[in-house]
Structure formats: C-alpha cells, structure tokens
Amino acid sequence: MRIAALSLAGLLACSAQAAVITEELEYRVGDQTFKGYLAIDDAHPGPVPGVLVVHEWWGHNDYARQRADMLAELGYAALALDMYGDGRQASHPEQAGEFAQASLASLPQAEARFNAALALLAGDGRVDGERIAAIGYCYGGGVVLHMARSGADLDAVASFHGSLTPLAAPLPAGSQTRIAVFNGAADPMVPAEQLRAFRQEMEAAGADYLLVDYPGALHGFTNPAADQAAARFGLPLGYDRDADQDSWRQLQAFLQASLARKEE
C-alpha cells in the first residue's frame, strides 16, 4: 500500500508539472540543413494529432514558434518548419522577397522541403501520423494551399492572410483535404478578383472549404508586429486584434473537426 501511495503521489506531481515542452530540431533536405521547432504538451497522452506551422516571408522566427506553442497548449504536436534553410530570417522586405522567391523558384524543391518536415512530424512516436494538418501565415499561407493542391498527405490546411492564387495546378476535384482561408478584406495583396477566383476554384473542385473575409483587415492582421513593420518599411500591413482572435477561435473548431474524423 505504501508503494502504491507513493506511485500515486508521483503521478499527481507529474500531472501538476505537465506543461508545453519544446525541442530544437535539425533535419536535412539534400545537402542543406533546416531548422525546426517542436512544441508539445506532455500532459496529453499520445499519440496526438500534429500541425505544421509555415512562417511568413520573414522566415523561421519567433512568431511562427509562438503559434506552435499556442497549438501545443491546445493538445497538438506543432512543428514550426523552415522553408529557407538554416533557419534564415530576413531583416528587410527586399531580403524577405528574395528568400521567398528563391524558395519557390523550384516547386519540386519547395515541396521536398515541406514534405521533409511533414515526415519528421508524422514519424515522431508522440504524434499520430494519420492526423496531420498545416497552417501558414502570409507566404506560409500560400505554401500550405499549394501543398493541398499538389496532393500532400494532409487532413486540413489553413491560410492566414496568404496569397490565394495557385502556384501551379488548381485544387483537383475529389481532394479530401479540408481548407480554411482567413483573409483581410482590405488586404491590397489579395484583391477582390483573386478572392473570386479562389471561390470558383474551390467550388469547381467540390472542396470542403471555409473562407472568412474580415472587413477592414489588412495584410498581416494576425501578427502584432505588423504595425511596427508597416511604420518602418511603409508596407500595407496592420494588426487587427478582433480578426486575429476570431480567426484563431475558428481555427480551433476547424482543426478539431478535421483531425477528429479518423477517431470516429
């Protein structure tokens, strides 16, 4: 009985101390090294669903990692991946544009970089590799939509203030990947005609999709640093707290519905 009591006390102590744990990861694609950041809450019995987080055009920075932490607090294993290599980050929009353009110059190469992170997350013993989603911001939003269109093994993708124009072929009919798009209606980088074309693409494919267009919201509306970047570089960016909070709330419901399907 004394041993059992001690074991129970130990379990209670572990439970009380359970929290999000993070890991710095390195993985390779060809001869290049990439940096990853994994966040998972050890209070949740595994395996848990996984979510990839694709950064803005600034690169693999603290903002992407913060979102990974927030996903871990919800019970997911979240991997903030690296699309540029070596964890590179841009300090100026011109440099960010160069990094983004170079990463997408070869779509097969871009897909290989994404899929390497996908395999890393799905292969973790704490993760249910059959239940994986991806979310992306700005540049990353365009990346996750491309991966859905290219047939990546993802249950769902969500884009926040990302480009909606296909990088290659549109979403094929019969795609099983659920899609969510959270867009700023005042974002000059996503004009109305792009929004209309996206709706037509989704309808033509018979997609299971959600499109939320926030009135008055600018590009980068989820990132509190958007206002500072707008002032410093004269960019049409802006943080919108209401749109940020609502899109995160809707993402939670979207992920729960998308990643619970295989449990039924």
XYZ file of C-alpha atoms in Angstrom, residues 112-262:
151
model
C 10.537 18.418 -50.786
C 11.335 20.895 -48.023
C 7.756 20.856 -46.758
C 7.450 17.073 -47.026
C 10.681 16.539 -45.091
C 9.166 18.420 -42.154
C 5.897 16.541 -42.606
C 7.742 13.209 -42.426
C 9.672 14.383 -39.365
C 6.477 15.285 -37.519
C 4.482 12.249 -38.623
C 7.346 9.927 -37.667
C 7.596 11.179 -34.085
C 6.347 8.469 -31.714
C 4.306 11.016 -29.759
C 2.386 12.034 -32.884
C -0.495 10.346 -34.677
C 0.915 10.371 -38.195
C -2.525 9.673 -39.632
C -3.862 13.008 -38.368
C -1.795 15.919 -39.651
C -2.765 19.466 -40.639
C -0.780 22.530 -41.690
C -1.277 26.229 -41.143
C 0.609 29.125 -42.687
C 0.882 32.886 -42.467
C 1.312 35.223 -45.458
C 3.984 33.406 -47.519
C 3.254 30.307 -45.454
C -0.433 30.520 -46.275
C 0.376 30.265 -49.954
C 2.688 27.333 -49.235
C 0.085 25.270 -47.365
C -2.519 25.924 -50.060
C -0.029 24.770 -52.671
C 0.630 21.591 -50.721
C -3.107 20.876 -50.581
C -3.365 21.487 -54.318
C -0.391 19.213 -55.008
C -1.925 16.310 -53.084
C 0.186 16.280 -49.922
C -0.985 13.831 -47.258
C -2.743 16.396 -45.077
C -6.158 16.255 -43.469
C -6.519 20.026 -43.453
C -4.730 23.276 -44.211
C -5.440 26.821 -43.024
C -4.105 30.006 -44.570
C -3.948 33.333 -42.737
C -3.601 36.422 -44.961
C -1.864 34.355 -47.643
C -1.924 34.512 -51.425
C -4.813 32.529 -52.904
C -3.549 32.212 -56.479
C -2.339 28.710 -57.380
C 1.417 28.384 -57.846
C 0.756 25.554 -60.276
C -2.346 23.415 -60.857
C -5.587 24.263 -59.031
C -7.098 22.004 -56.394
C -8.095 18.735 -58.080
C -11.656 17.504 -57.935
C -12.183 14.981 -55.175
C -9.443 16.334 -52.900
C -10.024 15.144 -49.333
C -8.020 17.944 -47.716
C -10.238 20.413 -45.878
C -9.300 24.044 -46.466
C -9.752 27.189 -44.379
C -8.787 30.680 -45.501
C -8.790 33.707 -43.203
C -8.393 36.841 -45.300
C -8.316 40.574 -44.714
C -10.897 42.276 -46.895
C -8.722 45.414 -47.048
C -5.551 43.496 -47.972
C -4.232 45.025 -51.228
C -2.113 41.903 -51.801
C -5.282 39.809 -52.179
C -7.553 41.825 -54.492
C -11.226 41.024 -54.943
C -10.649 39.212 -58.231
C -8.232 36.832 -56.507
C -10.854 36.089 -53.898
C -13.485 35.413 -56.575
C -11.120 33.122 -58.471
C -10.382 31.181 -55.283
C -14.079 30.650 -54.587
C -14.572 29.430 -58.159
C -11.614 27.059 -57.812
C -12.978 25.579 -54.587
C -16.494 25.194 -55.978
C -15.212 23.572 -59.168
C -13.229 21.047 -57.127
C -16.155 20.326 -54.796
C -13.874 21.235 -51.903
C -14.790 21.207 -48.231
C -13.683 24.754 -47.513
C -14.170 27.742 -45.242
C -13.478 31.310 -46.374
C -13.665 34.161 -43.856
C -13.128 37.714 -45.122
C -12.619 40.264 -42.337
C -13.875 43.776 -43.180
C -11.184 46.423 -42.832
C -8.407 43.932 -42.022
C -5.046 44.410 -43.731
C -2.283 42.021 -44.654
C -0.632 40.516 -41.575
C -3.686 41.057 -39.396
C -2.777 38.212 -37.003
C 0.706 39.471 -36.147
C 1.086 42.244 -33.529
C 4.437 43.133 -35.138
C 2.667 44.100 -38.374
C 2.124 47.687 -37.224
C 5.812 48.147 -36.492
C 6.802 46.710 -39.883
C 4.268 48.968 -41.588
C 5.706 52.065 -39.932
C 9.317 51.079 -40.511
C 9.080 49.997 -44.136
C 5.949 51.726 -45.413
C 4.168 48.436 -46.080
C 0.359 47.995 -46.230
C 0.277 45.871 -43.088
C -1.717 46.134 -39.899
C -2.614 44.127 -36.821
C -6.326 43.629 -36.156
C -6.991 42.180 -32.711
C -10.604 41.243 -33.416
C -9.751 39.453 -36.666
C -6.789 37.758 -35.014
C -8.826 36.448 -32.106
C -11.774 35.386 -34.230
C -9.614 33.590 -36.791
C -7.806 31.710 -34.013
C -11.118 30.720 -32.465
C -12.390 29.485 -35.816
C -9.127 27.643 -36.472
C -9.587 25.680 -33.262
C -13.020 24.473 -34.328
C -11.725 23.740 -37.832
C -8.797 21.646 -36.585
C -10.929 19.802 -34.064
C -13.429 18.804 -36.752
C -10.748 17.975 -39.318
C -8.470 15.908 -37.114
C -11.183 14.103 -35.164
C -12.638 12.402 -38.230
C -10.307 9.410 -38.072
